[in-house]
Short mmCIF file of C-alpha atoms in Angstrom, two decimals:
data_model
loop_
_atom_site.label_atom_id
_atom_site.label_comp_id
_atom_site.label_asym_id
_atom_site.label_seq_id
_atom_site.Cartn_x
_atom_site.Cartn_y
_atom_site.Cartn_z
CA GLY H 17 9.72 -17.56 -1.17
CA ALA H 18 11.76 -14.29 -0.16
CA GLY H 19 9.13 -11.92 -0.89
CA VAL H 20 5.28 -11.57 -2.01
CA SER H 21 4.91 -12.65 -5.83
CA GLN H 22 2.49 -11.86 -8.26
CA SER H 23 1.61 -12.90 -11.33
CA PRO H 24 1.33 -12.15 -14.24
CA SER H 25 3.27 -8.78 -13.96
CA ASN H 26 1.42 -7.50 -16.86
CA LYS H 27 -1.97 -8.68 -18.28
CA VAL H 28 -3.87 -7.24 -21.36
CA THR H 29 -7.51 -8.46 -21.84
CA GLU H 30 -10.34 -7.67 -24.24
CA LYS H 31 -13.49 -5.80 -22.32
CA GLY H 32 -15.90 -8.43 -21.01
CA LYS H 33 -13.31 -11.18 -20.20
CA ASP H 34 -12.59 -12.58 -17.00
CA VAL H 35 -9.13 -12.40 -15.61
CA GLU H 36 -7.61 -14.10 -12.70
CA LEU H 37 -4.66 -12.55 -10.65
CA ARG H 38 -2.43 -14.37 -8.61
CA CYS H 39 -0.60 -13.68 -5.24
CA ASP H 40 2.02 -16.06 -3.44
CA PRO H 41 2.64 -14.56 0.13
CA ILE H 42 5.46 -14.43 2.23
CA SER H 43 5.67 -17.97 3.78
CA GLY H 44 4.31 -18.01 7.42
CA HIS H 45 2.24 -14.75 7.00
CA THR H 46 -1.27 -15.32 8.06
CA ALA H 47 -2.83 -12.01 6.73
CA LEU H 48 -3.23 -11.09 3.01
CA TYR H 49 -4.20 -7.89 1.28
CA TRP H 50 -5.49 -7.03 -2.35
CA TYR H 51 -5.19 -3.48 -2.96
CA ARG H 52 -6.09 -1.48 -6.41
CA GLN H 53 -3.75 1.47 -7.86
CA ARG H 54 -5.52 3.58 -10.46
CA LEU H 55 -2.78 5.60 -12.51
CA GLY H 56 -1.89 8.60 -10.51
CA GLN H 57 -4.05 7.60 -7.59
CA GLY H 58 -3.48 6.33 -3.98
CA LEU H 59 -4.07 3.06 -3.25
CA GLU H 60 -7.52 1.54 -2.55
CA PHE H 61 -8.53 -1.08 -0.50
CA LEU H 62 -10.25 -4.29 -2.01
CA ILE H 63 -10.23 -7.25 0.45
CA TYR H 64 -8.28 -8.86 3.26
CA PHE H 65 -7.69 -12.59 4.72
CA GLN H 66 -6.74 -13.34 8.06
CA GLY H 67 -6.02 -17.22 8.75
CA ASN H 68 -9.24 -19.13 8.37
CA SER H 69 -11.30 -16.07 9.31
CA ALA H 70 -13.98 -14.82 6.97
CA PRO H 71 -12.45 -12.49 4.83
CA ASP H 72 -13.33 -8.58 4.88
CA LYS H 73 -14.72 -7.88 1.27
CA SER H 74 -15.93 -4.33 2.12
CA GLY H 75 -13.74 -2.71 -0.64
CA LEU H 76 -14.76 -4.90 -3.35
CA PRO H 77 -16.21 -2.30 -5.66
CA SER H 78 -18.69 -4.60 -7.55
CA ASP H 79 -19.68 -8.01 -7.63
CA ARG H 80 -17.63 -8.90 -10.64
CA PHE H 81 -14.68 -8.90 -8.29
CA SER H 82 -13.91 -12.05 -5.95
CA ALA H 83 -11.08 -13.19 -4.24
CA GLU H 84 -10.34 -16.47 -2.79
CA ARG H 85 -7.28 -17.91 -0.33
CA THR H 86 -6.88 -21.08 0.94
CA GLY H 87 -5.51 -21.36 4.79
CA GLU H 88 -2.30 -19.47 4.51
CA SER H 89 -1.26 -19.78 0.80
CA VAL H 90 -1.91 -18.64 -2.44
CA SER H 91 -4.78 -16.13 -3.14
CA THR H 92 -6.51 -15.34 -6.39
CA LEU H 93 -8.43 -12.12 -7.35
CA THR H 94 -10.97 -12.82 -10.18
CA ILE H 95 -12.85 -10.10 -12.20
CA GLN H 96 -15.62 -11.05 -14.16
CA ARG H 97 -16.70 -9.43 -17.42
CA THR H 98 -13.90 -6.68 -17.26
CA GLN H 99 -14.61 -3.15 -18.21
CA GLN H 100 -11.96 -0.19 -19.07
CA GLU H 101 -12.51 1.34 -15.51
CA ASP H 102 -10.71 -1.98 -13.96
CA SER H 103 -7.56 -0.81 -15.74
CA ALA H 104 -5.27 -0.39 -12.92
CA VAL H 105 -2.36 -1.95 -10.90
CA TYR H 106 -3.58 -4.62 -8.53
CA LEU H 107 -1.07 -4.94 -5.35
CA CYS H 108 -0.88 -7.86 -3.09
CA ALA H 109 0.57 -7.52 0.39
CA SER H 110 1.03 -9.99 3.36
CA SER H 111 1.81 -9.74 6.87
CA PHE H 112 2.78 -11.83 9.97
CA GLN H 113 -0.53 -10.79 11.53
CA LEU H 114 -2.89 -8.28 10.93
CA ASN H 115 -1.63 -5.76 13.25
CA THR H 116 2.15 -5.77 12.03
CA GLU H 117 3.65 -4.39 9.02
CA ALA H 118 2.59 -5.43 5.42
CA PHE H 119 4.89 -6.55 2.56
CA PHE H 120 3.87 -5.66 -1.02
CA GLY H 121 4.66 -7.38 -4.26
CA GLN H 122 5.40 -5.63 -7.48
CA GLY H 123 1.72 -5.60 -8.86
CA THR H 124 -0.21 -6.89 -11.94
CA ARG H 125 -0.89 -4.22 -14.34
CA LEU H 126 -4.29 -4.75 -15.99
CA THR H 127 -5.07 -3.30 -18.91
CA VAL H 128 -8.80 -3.88 -20.48
CA VAL H 129 -8.79 -2.97 -23.90
CA GLU Q 5 -14.40 6.82 8.02
CA ASP Q 6 -10.67 7.18 8.27
CA GLN Q 7 -9.10 9.89 6.77
CA VAL Q 8 -5.30 10.48 5.88
CA THR Q 9 -4.27 13.52 4.48
CA GLN Q 10 -0.54 13.68 3.13
CA SER Q 11 1.27 17.10 2.22
CA PRO Q 12 2.73 18.33 0.17
CA GLU Q 13 1.63 16.51 -2.59
CA ALA Q 14 5.27 17.17 -4.38
CA LEU Q 15 8.43 18.26 -2.82
CA ARG Q 16 11.57 19.12 -4.80
CA LEU Q 17 14.80 19.46 -3.12
CA GLN Q 18 18.45 20.17 -3.83
CA GLU Q 19 20.94 17.35 -2.60
CA GLY Q 20 21.59 17.96 0.71
CA GLU Q 21 18.50 20.09 1.72
CA SER Q 22 16.65 18.72 4.71
CA SER Q 23 13.02 18.57 4.89
CA SER Q 24 9.76 16.91 6.14
CA LEU Q 25 6.83 15.30 4.52
CA ASN Q 26 3.45 15.72 6.81
CA CYS Q 27 0.77 13.34 7.08
CA SER Q 28 -2.30 13.82 9.34
CA TYR Q 29 -4.97 11.35 9.79
CA THR Q 30 -8.34 11.00 11.85
CA VAL Q 31 -9.06 7.61 12.65
CA SER Q 32 -10.94 5.69 15.61
CA GLY Q 33 -8.89 3.98 17.66
CA LEU Q 34 -5.13 3.66 15.65
CA ARG Q 35 -3.58 0.35 15.66
CA GLY Q 36 -0.66 1.95 13.91
CA LEU Q 37 0.83 4.17 11.47
CA PHE Q 38 2.96 3.04 8.51
CA TRP Q 39 5.37 4.58 6.07
CA TYR Q 40 6.24 2.87 2.58
CA ARG Q 41 8.18 4.34 -0.45
CA GLN Q 42 7.25 3.40 -3.74
CA ASP Q 43 9.26 4.03 -7.08
CA PRO Q 44 7.69 4.29 -10.39
CA GLY Q 45 6.46 1.00 -11.72
CA LYS Q 46 6.78 -1.05 -8.18
CA GLY Q 47 5.02 -2.06 -5.32
CA PRO Q 48 5.23 0.02 -1.74
CA GLU Q 49 8.30 -0.93 -0.01
CA PHE Q 50 7.95 -0.81 4.08
CA LEU Q 51 9.91 1.55 5.62
CA PHE Q 52 8.54 2.30 9.54
CA THR Q 53 5.92 1.19 11.90
CA LEU Q 54 4.85 3.63 14.36
CA TYR Q 55 2.50 2.55 17.11
CA SER Q 56 2.09 5.28 19.95
CA ALA Q 57 2.22 9.09 20.11
CA GLY Q 58 6.12 10.14 20.77
CA GLU Q 59 7.45 7.10 19.18
CA GLU Q 60 10.16 7.69 16.69
CA LYS Q 61 12.10 5.47 14.20
CA GLU Q 62 15.14 5.96 12.37
CA LYS Q 63 16.48 4.43 9.24
CA GLU Q 64 19.37 5.96 7.41
CA ARG Q 65 18.63 9.57 6.49
CA LEU Q 66 14.96 8.96 7.39
CA LYS Q 67 13.21 9.94 10.59
CA ALA Q 68 9.70 9.01 11.52
CA THR Q 69 7.83 10.68 14.07
CA LEU Q 70 4.00 10.57 15.52
CA THR Q 71 1.66 12.63 17.49
CA LYS Q 72 -1.98 11.95 18.16
CA LYS Q 73 -2.92 13.95 14.89
CA GLU Q 74 -0.03 13.33 12.54
CA SER Q 75 3.12 11.77 11.87
CA PHE Q 76 6.18 13.41 10.36
CA LEU Q 77 8.90 12.04 8.04
CA HIS Q 78 11.96 13.85 8.03
CA ILE Q 79 14.46 13.35 5.08
CA THR Q 80 17.94 14.53 6.26
CA ALA Q 81 20.40 15.77 3.86
CA PRO Q 82 18.87 13.65 1.11
CA LYS Q 83 20.98 11.96 -1.91
CA PRO Q 84 18.83 11.53 -5.44
CA GLU Q 85 18.34 7.91 -4.47
CA ASP Q 86 15.95 9.25 -2.11
CA SER Q 87 13.44 10.51 -4.99
CA ALA Q 88 10.57 8.37 -4.89
CA THR Q 89 6.65 8.64 -3.64
CA TYR Q 90 6.29 8.17 0.20
CA LEU Q 91 2.95 6.82 1.30
CA CYS Q 92 1.59 6.89 4.73
CA ALA Q 93 -1.25 4.54 5.69
CA VAL Q 94 -3.07 3.96 8.89
CA GLN Q 95 -4.56 0.92 10.50
CA ALA Q 96 -7.65 0.99 12.94
CA GLY Q 97 -9.81 -1.38 14.47
CA ASP Q 98 -11.02 -3.02 11.39
CA TYR Q 99 -7.18 -3.83 10.24
CA LYS Q 100 -7.52 -2.23 7.04
CA LEU Q 101 -5.11 -0.29 5.95
CA SER Q 102 -6.12 3.36 4.67
CA PHE Q 103 -3.67 5.39 2.57
CA GLY Q 104 -2.86 8.97 1.75
CA ALA Q 105 -2.44 9.76 -1.50
CA GLY Q 106 1.58 10.26 -1.19
CA THR Q 107 4.13 12.83 -1.76
CA THR Q 108 6.37 12.71 -4.53
CA VAL Q 109 9.77 13.92 -3.54
CA THR Q 110 12.22 14.60 -6.05
CA VAL Q 111 16.10 15.27 -4.99
CA ARG Q 112 18.46 16.84 -7.65
CA ALA Q 113 22.36 16.64 -7.72
#
């Protein structure tokens, strides 16, 4: 596609439910990042994938968070047993390689009620 | 730990009033410094990449420069459509992008 696509654009969920967020990277991009942006705050690194290498999961805030990516295609970020503090915009970005500019999607706004 | 500090937090400019935004960083082994623009409710939009001290990049009314400790984003003769939050990010050896908190620029007509 022309850009990074994320779905859904908005998600409202009840506390305790699981949610799955999807990211379609730019075709040919080997690296994929997930970030979280709380209201009025900066971007917080969660995880990145590079090709078939083991992902860097060092930013995941708890074991309720997990992410998968198959090859250089779609990635899903899963949050289990959601809490109100998980409410944020979740941003995905992809880049041709790890050391080149990353292009962001529009984000998924998650609201936990 | 990599640190990125942006200043000022907010900047209000009159149309045509040039100014500069600062991004100071502490990082071990800089691979690249990136500038992004973010409009409300949208994802960051890529502007520039700088890789080494002394490098400069320009795009329309924006010019980014890099030293060993900081980067500047100069806005020349801004227009209202330049109003946005400008984000700076550094990439070090671990390839993670560490972002600053951003500078929110408001340009009044």
